[in-house]
Amino acid sequence: MGKPILILFLLLSLAFLVFSSSIYKDDTVYEKKPVAYDAALQKEGRLIWQKNNCHVCHQLYGLGGFLGPDLTNVADKGYYYIDAFLKVGINSMPIFNLTEEESLHLFEFLKATNASGSANPKDYTILMDGMIVQK
Ligand code: HEC
């Protein structure tokens, strides 16, 4: 084996080792988003979600009806944004006459789904060891 090839081989081997060790040492990809919701209220909110059949038209974690968008992370848009849709309706989304309390509980539920991770498949990556983690 010629000298340049040997050097190239050693350099690539070193790069492989550095890259591999950096992947196995990086724990940050396993971290969850901080959870900031009221556990008791989010249960109430889940009942309101079920009672009003939101899942007929909307998905959570990609599962549900496909008339409206996935709402797993809609809490990022804020309470008033969601409340406006419920009060006014839009296109094929009906108006829901929820009390303010119900609406707040529903928001607590949507904050909980939001805190569990992202529903967008593009936010996930497959690691070299086959694990699927959120970016
Ligand atoms: C009959 C079908 C239907 C039902 C039931 C329904 N929605 Fe919708 N919803 C839609 C459609 C369709 C849209 C998208 C409207 C558009 O932008 O044209 C939508 C949009 C929304 C949006 C805005 C999403 C965004 O990212 O802009 C929110 C929030 C929402 N719905 C919440 C709810 C909640 C909460 C419930 C249950 C209380 C519910 N919806 C029930 C059809 C529905």
Short mmCIF file of N, CA, C and O and ligand atoms in Angstrom, two decimals:
data_model
loop_
_atom_site.label_atom_id
_atom_site.label_comp_id
_atom_site.label_asym_id
_atom_site.label_seq_id
_atom_site.Cartn_x
_atom_site.Cartn_y
_atom_site.Cartn_z
N MET A 1 0.85 -1.20 0.00
CA MET A 1 0.00 0.00 0.00
C MET A 1 0.89 1.26 0.00
O MET A 1 1.84 1.36 0.78
N GLY A 2 0.62 2.20 -0.93
CA GLY A 2 1.42 3.42 -1.00
C GLY A 2 1.18 4.30 0.22
O GLY A 2 0.16 4.17 0.89
N LYS A 3 2.15 5.21 0.47
CA LYS A 3 2.05 6.05 1.67
C LYS A 3 0.81 6.96 1.68
O LYS A 3 0.13 7.06 2.70
N PRO A 4 0.49 7.66 0.54
CA PRO A 4 -0.70 8.54 0.55
C PRO A 4 -1.98 7.78 0.88
O PRO A 4 -2.84 8.28 1.60
N ILE A 5 -2.09 6.57 0.35
CA ILE A 5 -3.31 5.78 0.62
C ILE A 5 -3.39 5.41 2.10
O ILE A 5 -4.47 5.45 2.71
N LEU A 6 -2.25 5.08 2.66
CA LEU A 6 -2.21 4.74 4.09
C LEU A 6 -2.64 5.93 4.94
O LEU A 6 -3.45 5.80 5.87
N ILE A 7 -2.14 7.12 4.58
CA ILE A 7 -2.50 8.34 5.34
C ILE A 7 -4.00 8.61 5.21
O ILE A 7 -4.70 8.90 6.19
N LEU A 8 -4.51 8.47 3.98
CA LEU A 8 -5.94 8.67 3.74
C LEU A 8 -6.77 7.68 4.57
O LEU A 8 -7.76 8.05 5.21
N PHE A 9 -6.32 6.44 4.58
CA PHE A 9 -7.02 5.40 5.35
C PHE A 9 -7.05 5.77 6.84
O PHE A 9 -8.08 5.68 7.50
N LEU A 10 -5.89 6.21 7.36
CA LEU A 10 -5.82 6.58 8.78
C LEU A 10 -6.71 7.79 9.08
O LEU A 10 -7.41 7.82 10.10
N LEU A 11 -6.71 8.77 8.17
CA LEU A 11 -7.54 9.97 8.37
C LEU A 11 -9.03 9.61 8.38
O LEU A 11 -9.79 10.06 9.25
N LEU A 12 -9.44 8.77 7.43
CA LEU A 12 -10.85 8.38 7.37
C LEU A 12 -11.24 7.56 8.60
O LEU A 12 -12.34 7.71 9.13
N SER A 13 -10.32 6.70 9.06
CA SER A 13 -10.60 5.89 10.26
C SER A 13 -10.79 6.82 11.46
O SER A 13 -11.70 6.64 12.27
N LEU A 14 -9.92 7.84 11.56
CA LEU A 14 -10.01 8.79 12.67
C LEU A 14 -11.33 9.56 12.60
O LEU A 14 -12.03 9.70 13.61
N ALA A 15 -11.68 10.00 11.39
CA ALA A 15 -12.94 10.74 11.21
C ALA A 15 -14.12 9.87 11.62
O ALA A 15 -15.06 10.34 12.28
N PHE A 16 -14.08 8.60 11.25
CA PHE A 16 -15.16 7.67 11.59
C PHE A 16 -15.29 7.54 13.11
O PHE A 16 -16.40 7.59 13.66
N LEU A 17 -14.13 7.41 13.80
CA LEU A 17 -14.17 7.25 15.25
C LEU A 17 -14.71 8.50 15.94
O LEU A 17 -15.54 8.43 16.84
N VAL A 18 -14.24 9.67 15.48
CA VAL A 18 -14.69 10.94 16.08
C VAL A 18 -16.20 11.10 15.87
O VAL A 18 -16.95 11.42 16.81
N PHE A 19 -16.67 10.83 14.65
CA PHE A 19 -18.09 10.97 14.33
C PHE A 19 -18.94 10.00 15.16
O PHE A 19 -19.94 10.39 15.77
N SER A 20 -18.52 8.74 15.22
CA SER A 20 -19.27 7.73 15.98
C SER A 20 -19.37 8.10 17.44
O SER A 20 -20.44 8.05 18.05
N SER A 21 -18.21 8.49 18.03
CA SER A 21 -18.24 8.79 19.47
C SER A 21 -19.10 10.01 19.74
O SER A 21 -19.80 10.09 20.75
N SER A 22 -19.11 11.00 18.81
CA SER A 22 -19.93 12.19 19.04
C SER A 22 -21.41 11.81 19.02
O SER A 22 -22.21 12.36 19.77
N ILE A 23 -21.80 10.87 18.17
CA ILE A 23 -23.21 10.45 18.12
C ILE A 23 -23.60 9.74 19.40
O ILE A 23 -24.64 10.02 20.00
N TYR A 24 -22.75 8.83 19.86
CA TYR A 24 -23.13 8.05 21.05
C TYR A 24 -23.06 8.88 22.33
O TYR A 24 -23.73 8.56 23.31
N LYS A 25 -22.27 9.96 22.32
CA LYS A 25 -22.16 10.77 23.54
C LYS A 25 -23.24 11.84 23.62
O LYS A 25 -23.50 12.39 24.67
N ASP A 26 -23.88 12.16 22.48
CA ASP A 26 -24.83 13.25 22.44
C ASP A 26 -26.19 12.83 23.00
O ASP A 26 -26.98 12.17 22.33
N ASP A 27 -26.48 13.24 24.24
CA ASP A 27 -27.74 12.87 24.89
C ASP A 27 -28.86 13.87 24.60
O ASP A 27 -30.01 13.61 24.88
N THR A 28 -28.48 15.01 24.04
CA THR A 28 -29.46 16.09 23.93
C THR A 28 -30.66 15.66 23.09
O THR A 28 -31.77 16.11 23.33
N VAL A 29 -30.46 14.78 22.10
CA VAL A 29 -31.58 14.40 21.23
C VAL A 29 -32.64 13.62 21.99
O VAL A 29 -33.75 13.50 21.53
N TYR A 30 -32.30 13.07 23.15
CA TYR A 30 -33.28 12.29 23.90
C TYR A 30 -34.09 13.16 24.86
O TYR A 30 -35.02 12.70 25.48
N GLU A 31 -33.70 14.44 24.98
CA GLU A 31 -34.40 15.32 25.92
C GLU A 31 -35.81 15.62 25.45
O GLU A 31 -36.05 15.81 24.26
N LYS A 32 -36.76 15.68 26.40
CA LYS A 32 -38.14 16.04 26.05
C LYS A 32 -38.32 17.53 26.25
O LYS A 32 -37.60 18.15 27.01
N LYS A 33 -39.33 18.07 25.56
CA LYS A 33 -39.64 19.48 25.77
C LYS A 33 -40.13 19.67 27.20
O LYS A 33 -40.78 18.77 27.75
N PRO A 34 -39.87 20.83 27.82
CA PRO A 34 -40.39 21.05 29.17
C PRO A 34 -41.92 21.03 29.17
O PRO A 34 -42.55 21.57 28.26
N VAL A 35 -42.49 20.36 30.14
CA VAL A 35 -43.95 20.22 30.21
C VAL A 35 -44.53 21.29 31.11
O VAL A 35 -44.14 21.40 32.26
N ALA A 36 -45.40 22.12 30.60
CA ALA A 36 -46.02 23.16 31.42
C ALA A 36 -47.52 23.15 31.22
O ALA A 36 -48.06 23.91 30.43
N TYR A 37 -48.19 22.22 31.85
CA TYR A 37 -49.64 22.18 31.78
C TYR A 37 -50.16 21.59 33.08
O TYR A 37 -49.44 20.92 33.81
N ASP A 38 -51.43 21.85 33.36
CA ASP A 38 -52.04 21.35 34.58
C ASP A 38 -52.61 19.95 34.31
O ASP A 38 -53.51 19.78 33.48
N ALA A 39 -52.07 18.93 35.00
CA ALA A 39 -52.44 17.54 34.70
C ALA A 39 -53.93 17.27 34.92
O ALA A 39 -54.55 16.56 34.13
N ALA A 40 -54.49 17.85 35.98
CA ALA A 40 -55.91 17.60 36.26
C ALA A 40 -56.80 18.27 35.21
O ALA A 40 -57.75 17.66 34.70
N LEU A 41 -56.45 19.52 34.85
CA LEU A 41 -57.26 20.24 33.87
C LEU A 41 -57.14 19.63 32.48
O LEU A 41 -58.09 19.65 31.70
N GLN A 42 -55.97 19.07 32.17
CA GLN A 42 -55.82 18.49 30.84
C GLN A 42 -56.70 17.25 30.67
O GLN A 42 -57.17 16.96 29.58
N LYS A 43 -56.99 16.58 31.79
CA LYS A 43 -57.92 15.43 31.74
C LYS A 43 -59.33 15.91 31.42
O LYS A 43 -60.05 15.31 30.63
N GLU A 44 -59.71 17.02 32.06
CA GLU A 44 -61.01 17.63 31.76
C GLU A 44 -61.08 18.01 30.28
O GLU A 44 -62.09 17.80 29.60
N GLY A 45 -59.98 18.59 29.81
CA GLY A 45 -59.90 19.02 28.42
C GLY A 45 -60.01 17.86 27.45
O GLY A 45 -60.63 17.99 26.39
N ARG A 46 -59.43 16.72 27.83
CA ARG A 46 -59.50 15.53 26.96
C ARG A 46 -60.96 15.08 26.81
O ARG A 46 -61.39 14.69 25.73
N LEU A 47 -61.72 15.19 27.89
CA LEU A 47 -63.14 14.82 27.83
C LEU A 47 -63.91 15.75 26.89
O LEU A 47 -64.80 15.33 26.16
N ILE A 48 -63.54 17.05 26.94
CA ILE A 48 -64.20 18.02 26.06
C ILE A 48 -63.84 17.72 24.60
O ILE A 48 -64.68 17.78 23.71
N TRP A 49 -62.58 17.36 24.37
CA TRP A 49 -62.13 16.94 23.03
C TRP A 49 -62.96 15.76 22.54
O TRP A 49 -63.45 15.75 21.41
N GLN A 50 -63.16 14.78 23.42
CA GLN A 50 -63.91 13.57 23.03
C GLN A 50 -65.39 13.86 22.85
O GLN A 50 -66.02 13.40 21.90
N LYS A 51 -65.94 14.64 23.80
CA LYS A 51 -67.38 14.92 23.77
C LYS A 51 -67.78 15.68 22.50
O LYS A 51 -68.86 15.47 21.96
N ASN A 52 -66.88 16.54 22.03
CA ASN A 52 -67.20 17.37 20.87
C ASN A 52 -66.69 16.78 19.55
O ASN A 52 -66.76 17.43 18.50
N ASN A 53 -66.17 15.56 19.64
CA ASN A 53 -65.74 14.84 18.43
C ASN A 53 -64.73 15.59 17.55
O ASN A 53 -64.80 15.52 16.32
N CYS A 54 -63.81 16.29 18.17
CA CYS A 54 -62.79 17.01 17.41
C CYS A 54 -61.99 16.04 16.53
O CYS A 54 -61.56 16.40 15.43
N HIS A 55 -61.83 14.81 17.01
CA HIS A 55 -60.99 13.84 16.29
C HIS A 55 -61.62 13.34 15.00
O HIS A 55 -60.95 12.70 14.20
N VAL A 56 -62.92 13.63 14.81
CA VAL A 56 -63.56 13.22 13.55
C VAL A 56 -62.93 13.97 12.38
O VAL A 56 -62.77 13.43 11.29
N CYS A 57 -62.55 15.23 12.63
CA CYS A 57 -61.97 16.05 11.56
C CYS A 57 -60.48 16.33 11.76
O CYS A 57 -59.80 16.75 10.83
N HIS A 58 -59.99 16.19 12.99
CA HIS A 58 -58.59 16.56 13.28
C HIS A 58 -57.80 15.34 13.74
O HIS A 58 -58.35 14.41 14.33
N GLN A 59 -56.50 15.40 13.53
CA GLN A 59 -55.62 14.34 14.02
C GLN A 59 -54.85 14.81 15.25
O GLN A 59 -54.61 16.00 15.43
N LEU A 60 -54.50 13.83 16.09
CA LEU A 60 -53.49 14.03 17.13
C LEU A 60 -52.43 12.98 16.85
O LEU A 60 -52.77 11.83 16.60
N TYR A 61 -51.19 13.38 16.85
CA TYR A 61 -50.08 12.46 16.52
C TYR A 61 -50.31 11.78 15.16
O TYR A 61 -49.98 10.61 14.97
N GLY A 62 -50.97 12.50 14.24
CA GLY A 62 -51.18 11.95 12.90
C GLY A 62 -52.36 11.02 12.78
O GLY A 62 -52.64 10.51 11.70
N LEU A 63 -53.08 10.78 13.89
CA LEU A 63 -54.22 9.86 13.84
C LEU A 63 -55.53 10.62 14.03
O LEU A 63 -55.63 11.45 14.94
N GLY A 64 -56.52 10.33 13.22
CA GLY A 64 -57.82 10.98 13.34
C GLY A 64 -58.35 11.31 11.96
O GLY A 64 -57.89 10.75 10.97
N GLY A 65 -59.34 12.22 11.93
CA GLY A 65 -59.92 12.62 10.65
C GLY A 65 -59.00 13.56 9.90
O GLY A 65 -58.12 14.19 10.49
N PHE A 66 -59.22 13.67 8.60
CA PHE A 66 -58.31 14.47 7.78
C PHE A 66 -58.99 15.66 7.10
O PHE A 66 -58.48 16.20 6.14
N LEU A 67 -60.14 16.09 7.63
CA LEU A 67 -60.79 17.26 7.06
C LEU A 67 -60.06 18.53 7.51
O LEU A 67 -59.84 19.44 6.73
N GLY A 68 -59.66 18.56 8.77
CA GLY A 68 -58.90 19.70 9.31
C GLY A 68 -57.46 19.29 9.57
O GLY A 68 -57.11 18.13 9.42
N PRO A 69 -56.63 20.25 10.01
CA PRO A 69 -55.21 19.95 10.24
C PRO A 69 -54.96 19.18 11.54
O PRO A 69 -55.83 19.11 12.41
N ASP A 70 -53.77 18.60 11.65
CA ASP A 70 -53.31 17.94 12.88
C ASP A 70 -53.19 19.00 13.97
O ASP A 70 -52.63 20.07 13.74
N LEU A 71 -53.71 18.71 15.16
CA LEU A 71 -53.72 19.73 16.23
C LEU A 71 -52.74 19.39 17.38
O LEU A 71 -52.79 20.05 18.42
N THR A 72 -51.88 18.40 17.19
CA THR A 72 -50.96 18.01 18.27
C THR A 72 -50.18 19.22 18.81
O THR A 72 -50.02 19.36 20.02
N ASN A 73 -49.73 20.08 17.89
CA ASN A 73 -48.88 21.19 18.32
C ASN A 73 -49.55 22.56 18.13
O ASN A 73 -48.88 23.59 18.16
N VAL A 74 -50.88 22.55 18.00
CA VAL A 74 -51.57 23.82 17.74
C VAL A 74 -51.48 24.77 18.95
O VAL A 74 -51.60 25.99 18.81
N ALA A 75 -51.22 24.21 20.15
CA ALA A 75 -51.12 25.04 21.36
C ALA A 75 -50.01 26.09 21.22
O ALA A 75 -50.07 27.15 21.86
N ASP A 76 -49.02 25.81 20.36
CA ASP A 76 -47.96 26.79 20.11
C ASP A 76 -48.53 28.12 19.60
O ASP A 76 -47.91 29.17 19.76
N LYS A 77 -49.70 28.05 18.97
CA LYS A 77 -50.29 29.27 18.40
C LYS A 77 -51.04 30.09 19.44
O LYS A 77 -51.50 31.19 19.14
N GLY A 78 -51.23 29.54 20.64
CA GLY A 78 -51.81 30.31 21.73
C GLY A 78 -53.31 30.09 21.93
O GLY A 78 -54.02 29.66 21.02
N TYR A 79 -53.75 30.40 23.15
CA TYR A 79 -55.15 30.18 23.55
C TYR A 79 -56.13 30.94 22.67
O TYR A 79 -57.12 30.39 22.18
N TYR A 80 -55.87 32.24 22.43
CA TYR A 80 -56.83 33.07 21.73
C TYR A 80 -57.01 32.66 20.28
O TYR A 80 -58.08 32.77 19.70
N TYR A 81 -55.92 32.16 19.70
CA TYR A 81 -55.98 31.67 18.31
C TYR A 81 -56.97 30.50 18.22
O TYR A 81 -57.87 30.49 17.38
N ILE A 82 -56.82 29.53 19.14
CA ILE A 82 -57.67 28.34 19.13
C ILE A 82 -59.11 28.71 19.49
O ILE A 82 -60.06 28.28 18.85
N ASP A 83 -59.25 29.55 20.50
CA ASP A 83 -60.57 29.97 20.96
C ASP A 83 -61.35 30.67 19.84
O ASP A 83 -62.57 30.48 19.72
N ALA A 84 -60.64 31.42 19.02
CA ALA A 84 -61.30 32.13 17.92
C ALA A 84 -61.92 31.13 16.94
O ALA A 84 -63.06 31.33 16.49
N PHE A 85 -61.20 30.06 16.63
CA PHE A 85 -61.76 29.03 15.73
C PHE A 85 -63.00 28.39 16.34
O PHE A 85 -63.97 28.09 15.64
N LEU A 86 -62.96 28.16 17.66
CA LEU A 86 -64.09 27.50 18.32
C LEU A 86 -65.32 28.41 18.35
O LEU A 86 -66.44 27.95 18.19
N LYS A 87 -65.09 29.70 18.54
CA LYS A 87 -66.21 30.65 18.65
C LYS A 87 -66.83 30.98 17.30
O LYS A 87 -68.04 31.14 17.19
N VAL A 88 -65.97 31.09 16.28
CA VAL A 88 -66.44 31.60 14.99
C VAL A 88 -66.62 30.48 13.96
O VAL A 88 -67.47 30.58 13.07
N GLY A 89 -65.83 29.40 14.08
CA GLY A 89 -65.87 28.36 13.06
C GLY A 89 -65.20 28.85 11.80
O GLY A 89 -64.94 30.05 11.64
N ILE A 90 -64.90 27.96 10.89
CA ILE A 90 -64.28 28.38 9.62
C ILE A 90 -64.52 27.30 8.58
O ILE A 90 -64.38 26.11 8.89
N ASN A 91 -64.93 27.71 7.40
CA ASN A 91 -65.26 26.76 6.33
C ASN A 91 -66.11 25.61 6.85
O ASN A 91 -67.17 25.84 7.40
N SER A 92 -65.59 24.38 6.80
CA SER A 92 -66.41 23.25 7.25
C SER A 92 -66.28 22.99 8.75
O SER A 92 -66.87 22.04 9.26
N MET A 93 -65.52 23.82 9.46
CA MET A 93 -65.46 23.65 10.92
C MET A 93 -66.64 24.39 11.57
O MET A 93 -66.79 25.60 11.40
N PRO A 94 -67.46 23.62 12.33
CA PRO A 94 -68.64 24.27 12.94
C PRO A 94 -68.25 25.16 14.12
O PRO A 94 -67.13 25.07 14.63
N ILE A 95 -69.19 26.00 14.55
CA ILE A 95 -69.00 26.81 15.76
C ILE A 95 -69.26 25.91 16.97
O ILE A 95 -70.20 25.11 16.97
N PHE A 96 -68.38 25.99 17.97
CA PHE A 96 -68.61 25.24 19.20
C PHE A 96 -68.92 26.24 20.31
O PHE A 96 -68.11 27.12 20.57
N ASN A 97 -70.08 26.09 20.91
CA ASN A 97 -70.45 27.02 21.97
C ASN A 97 -69.92 26.53 23.31
O ASN A 97 -70.69 26.13 24.18
N LEU A 98 -68.61 26.55 23.49
CA LEU A 98 -68.01 26.10 24.75
C LEU A 98 -68.01 27.27 25.73
O LEU A 98 -67.91 28.43 25.32
N THR A 99 -68.10 26.95 27.02
CA THR A 99 -67.94 28.00 28.02
C THR A 99 -66.45 28.35 28.06
O THR A 99 -65.61 27.59 27.55
N GLU A 100 -66.13 29.48 28.70
CA GLU A 100 -64.72 29.87 28.78
C GLU A 100 -63.91 28.82 29.53
O GLU A 100 -62.77 28.52 29.17
N GLU A 101 -64.55 28.25 30.56
CA GLU A 101 -63.87 27.22 31.35
C GLU A 101 -63.54 25.99 30.50
O GLU A 101 -62.43 25.48 30.52
N GLU A 102 -64.53 25.56 29.70
CA GLU A 102 -64.31 24.40 28.82
C GLU A 102 -63.20 24.68 27.81
O GLU A 102 -62.36 23.83 27.54
N SER A 103 -63.23 25.89 27.28
CA SER A 103 -62.23 26.28 26.30
C SER A 103 -60.82 26.27 26.92
O SER A 103 -59.86 25.83 26.29
N LEU A 104 -60.74 26.75 28.16
CA LEU A 104 -59.44 26.77 28.86
C LEU A 104 -58.97 25.35 29.15
O LEU A 104 -57.78 25.05 29.02
N HIS A 105 -59.89 24.47 29.54
CA HIS A 105 -59.52 23.08 29.80
C HIS A 105 -59.05 22.40 28.52
O HIS A 105 -58.06 21.66 28.53
N LEU A 106 -59.76 22.68 27.42
CA LEU A 106 -59.37 22.13 26.12
C LEU A 106 -57.95 22.60 25.77
O LEU A 106 -57.13 21.82 25.26
N PHE A 107 -57.67 23.87 26.05
CA PHE A 107 -56.34 24.40 25.76
C PHE A 107 -55.27 23.67 26.59
O PHE A 107 -54.19 23.37 26.12
N GLU A 108 -55.65 23.35 27.83
CA GLU A 108 -54.71 22.63 28.71
C GLU A 108 -54.39 21.26 28.12
O GLU A 108 -53.26 20.79 28.15
N PHE A 109 -55.42 20.61 27.55
CA PHE A 109 -55.23 19.30 26.90
C PHE A 109 -54.31 19.44 25.68
O PHE A 109 -53.39 18.64 25.48
N LEU A 110 -54.54 20.50 24.90
CA LEU A 110 -53.72 20.69 23.70
C LEU A 110 -52.28 21.09 24.07
O LEU A 110 -51.35 20.78 23.35
N LYS A 111 -52.12 21.74 25.23
CA LYS A 111 -50.76 22.04 25.71
C LYS A 111 -50.05 20.73 26.07
O LYS A 111 -48.86 20.58 25.86
N ALA A 112 -50.83 19.78 26.63
CA ALA A 112 -50.25 18.50 27.02
C ALA A 112 -49.81 17.69 25.79
O ALA A 112 -48.72 17.11 25.78
N THR A 113 -50.65 17.67 24.74
CA THR A 113 -50.23 16.94 23.52
C THR A 113 -49.00 17.63 22.91
O THR A 113 -48.08 16.97 22.45
N ASN A 114 -49.00 18.95 22.97
CA ASN A 114 -47.88 19.71 22.42
C ASN A 114 -46.57 19.38 23.16
O ASN A 114 -45.52 19.23 22.55
N ALA A 115 -46.68 19.25 24.49
CA ALA A 115 -45.49 19.00 25.29
C ALA A 115 -44.94 17.59 25.06
O ALA A 115 -43.78 17.31 25.37
N SER A 116 -45.78 16.69 24.52
CA SER A 116 -45.32 15.31 24.34
C SER A 116 -44.41 15.16 23.12
O SER A 116 -43.81 14.12 22.92
N GLY A 117 -44.30 16.18 22.31
CA GLY A 117 -43.42 16.10 21.15
C GLY A 117 -44.08 16.67 19.92
O GLY A 117 -45.15 17.25 20.00
N SER A 118 -43.42 16.49 18.79
CA SER A 118 -43.93 17.05 17.55
C SER A 118 -44.66 15.98 16.74
O SER A 118 -44.28 14.82 16.75
N ALA A 119 -45.70 16.40 16.01
CA ALA A 119 -46.43 15.45 15.17
C ALA A 119 -45.91 15.45 13.74
O ALA A 119 -46.30 14.63 12.94
N ASN A 120 -45.01 16.38 13.45
CA ASN A 120 -44.50 16.49 12.08
C ASN A 120 -43.38 15.46 11.85
O ASN A 120 -42.33 15.54 12.50
N PRO A 121 -43.59 14.51 10.94
CA PRO A 121 -42.56 13.48 10.70
C PRO A 121 -41.20 14.09 10.31
O PRO A 121 -40.16 13.49 10.54
N LYS A 122 -41.23 15.31 9.75
CA LYS A 122 -39.97 15.95 9.34
C LYS A 122 -39.13 16.37 10.55
O LYS A 122 -37.96 16.68 10.41
N ASP A 123 -39.76 16.42 11.75
CA ASP A 123 -39.03 16.79 12.95
C ASP A 123 -38.27 15.61 13.55
O ASP A 123 -37.66 15.73 14.60
N TYR A 124 -38.37 14.45 12.90
CA TYR A 124 -37.71 13.26 13.43
C TYR A 124 -36.59 12.82 12.52
O TYR A 124 -36.60 13.08 11.32
N THR A 125 -35.63 12.17 13.13
CA THR A 125 -34.50 11.68 12.35
C THR A 125 -34.14 10.26 12.81
O THR A 125 -34.39 9.92 13.97
N ILE A 126 -33.62 9.46 11.90
CA ILE A 126 -33.23 8.10 12.26
C ILE A 126 -31.72 8.10 12.52
O ILE A 126 -30.94 8.50 11.66
N LEU A 127 -31.34 7.71 13.73
CA LEU A 127 -29.93 7.69 14.09
C LEU A 127 -29.24 6.47 13.48
O LEU A 127 -29.90 5.55 12.98
N MET A 128 -27.93 6.47 13.55
CA MET A 128 -27.17 5.36 12.96
C MET A 128 -27.47 4.04 13.66
O MET A 128 -27.32 2.98 13.07
N ASP A 129 -27.89 4.12 14.95
CA ASP A 129 -28.20 2.87 15.65
C ASP A 129 -29.66 2.45 15.45
O ASP A 129 -30.14 1.52 16.09
N GLY A 130 -30.37 3.16 14.56
CA GLY A 130 -31.75 2.77 14.24
C GLY A 130 -32.80 3.45 15.10
O GLY A 130 -34.00 3.31 14.85
N MET A 131 -32.37 4.20 16.14
CA MET A 131 -33.35 4.90 16.99
C MET A 131 -33.97 6.05 16.21
O MET A 131 -33.31 6.72 15.43
N ILE A 132 -35.27 6.28 16.45
CA ILE A 132 -35.94 7.44 15.85
C ILE A 132 -36.11 8.48 16.94
O ILE A 132 -36.73 8.21 17.96
N VAL A 133 -35.53 9.66 16.74
CA VAL A 133 -35.59 10.70 17.78
C VAL A 133 -36.00 12.02 17.15
O VAL A 133 -35.83 12.23 15.96
N GLN A 134 -36.52 12.87 18.05
CA GLN A 134 -36.91 14.20 17.58
C GLN A 134 -35.67 15.06 17.45
O GLN A 134 -34.81 15.03 18.31
N LYS A 135 -35.59 15.84 16.36
CA LYS A 135 -34.42 16.70 16.13
C LYS A 135 -34.32 17.78 17.17
O LYS A 135 -35.33 18.26 17.63
C1 HEC B 1 -66.62 18.97 10.99
C2 HEC B 1 -65.18 18.98 11.06
C3 HEC B 1 -64.50 19.63 12.23
C4 HEC B 1 -64.71 19.43 13.57
C5 HEC B 1 -65.68 18.49 14.24
C6 HEC B 1 -63.74 20.25 14.26
N1 HEC B 1 -62.99 20.96 13.34
FE1 HEC B 1 -61.50 22.24 13.78
N2 HEC B 1 -61.21 22.61 11.78
C7 HEC B 1 -61.87 21.96 10.76
C8 HEC B 1 -61.34 22.41 9.49
C9 HEC B 1 -61.79 21.94 8.12
C10 HEC B 1 -60.33 23.36 9.78
C11 HEC B 1 -59.48 24.13 8.80
C12 HEC B 1 -60.29 25.31 8.33
C13 HEC B 1 -59.53 26.15 7.33
O1 HEC B 1 -58.46 26.69 7.68
O2 HEC B 1 -60.02 26.28 6.21
C14 HEC B 1 -60.26 23.45 11.24
C15 HEC B 1 -59.38 24.26 11.93
C16 HEC B 1 -59.21 24.25 13.29
C17 HEC B 1 -58.21 25.01 14.01
C18 HEC B 1 -57.15 25.93 13.40
C19 HEC B 1 -55.90 25.08 13.17
C20 HEC B 1 -54.72 25.83 12.61
O3 HEC B 1 -53.60 25.35 12.78
O4 HEC B 1 -54.90 26.90 12.00
C21 HEC B 1 -58.35 24.71 15.33
C22 HEC B 1 -57.52 25.25 16.49
C23 HEC B 1 -59.44 23.76 15.45
N3 HEC B 1 -59.94 23.52 14.18
C24 HEC B 1 -59.86 23.23 16.65
C25 HEC B 1 -60.91 22.32 16.77
C26 HEC B 1 -61.35 21.76 18.01
C27 HEC B 1 -60.70 22.02 19.36
C28 HEC B 1 -62.42 20.96 17.74
C29 HEC B 1 -63.30 20.24 18.71
C30 HEC B 1 -63.92 21.04 19.74
C31 HEC B 1 -62.63 21.01 16.30
N4 HEC B 1 -61.69 21.84 15.74
C32 HEC B 1 -63.61 20.32 15.62
C33 HEC B 1 -62.90 21.04 10.90
C34 HEC B 1 -63.41 20.59 12.10
#
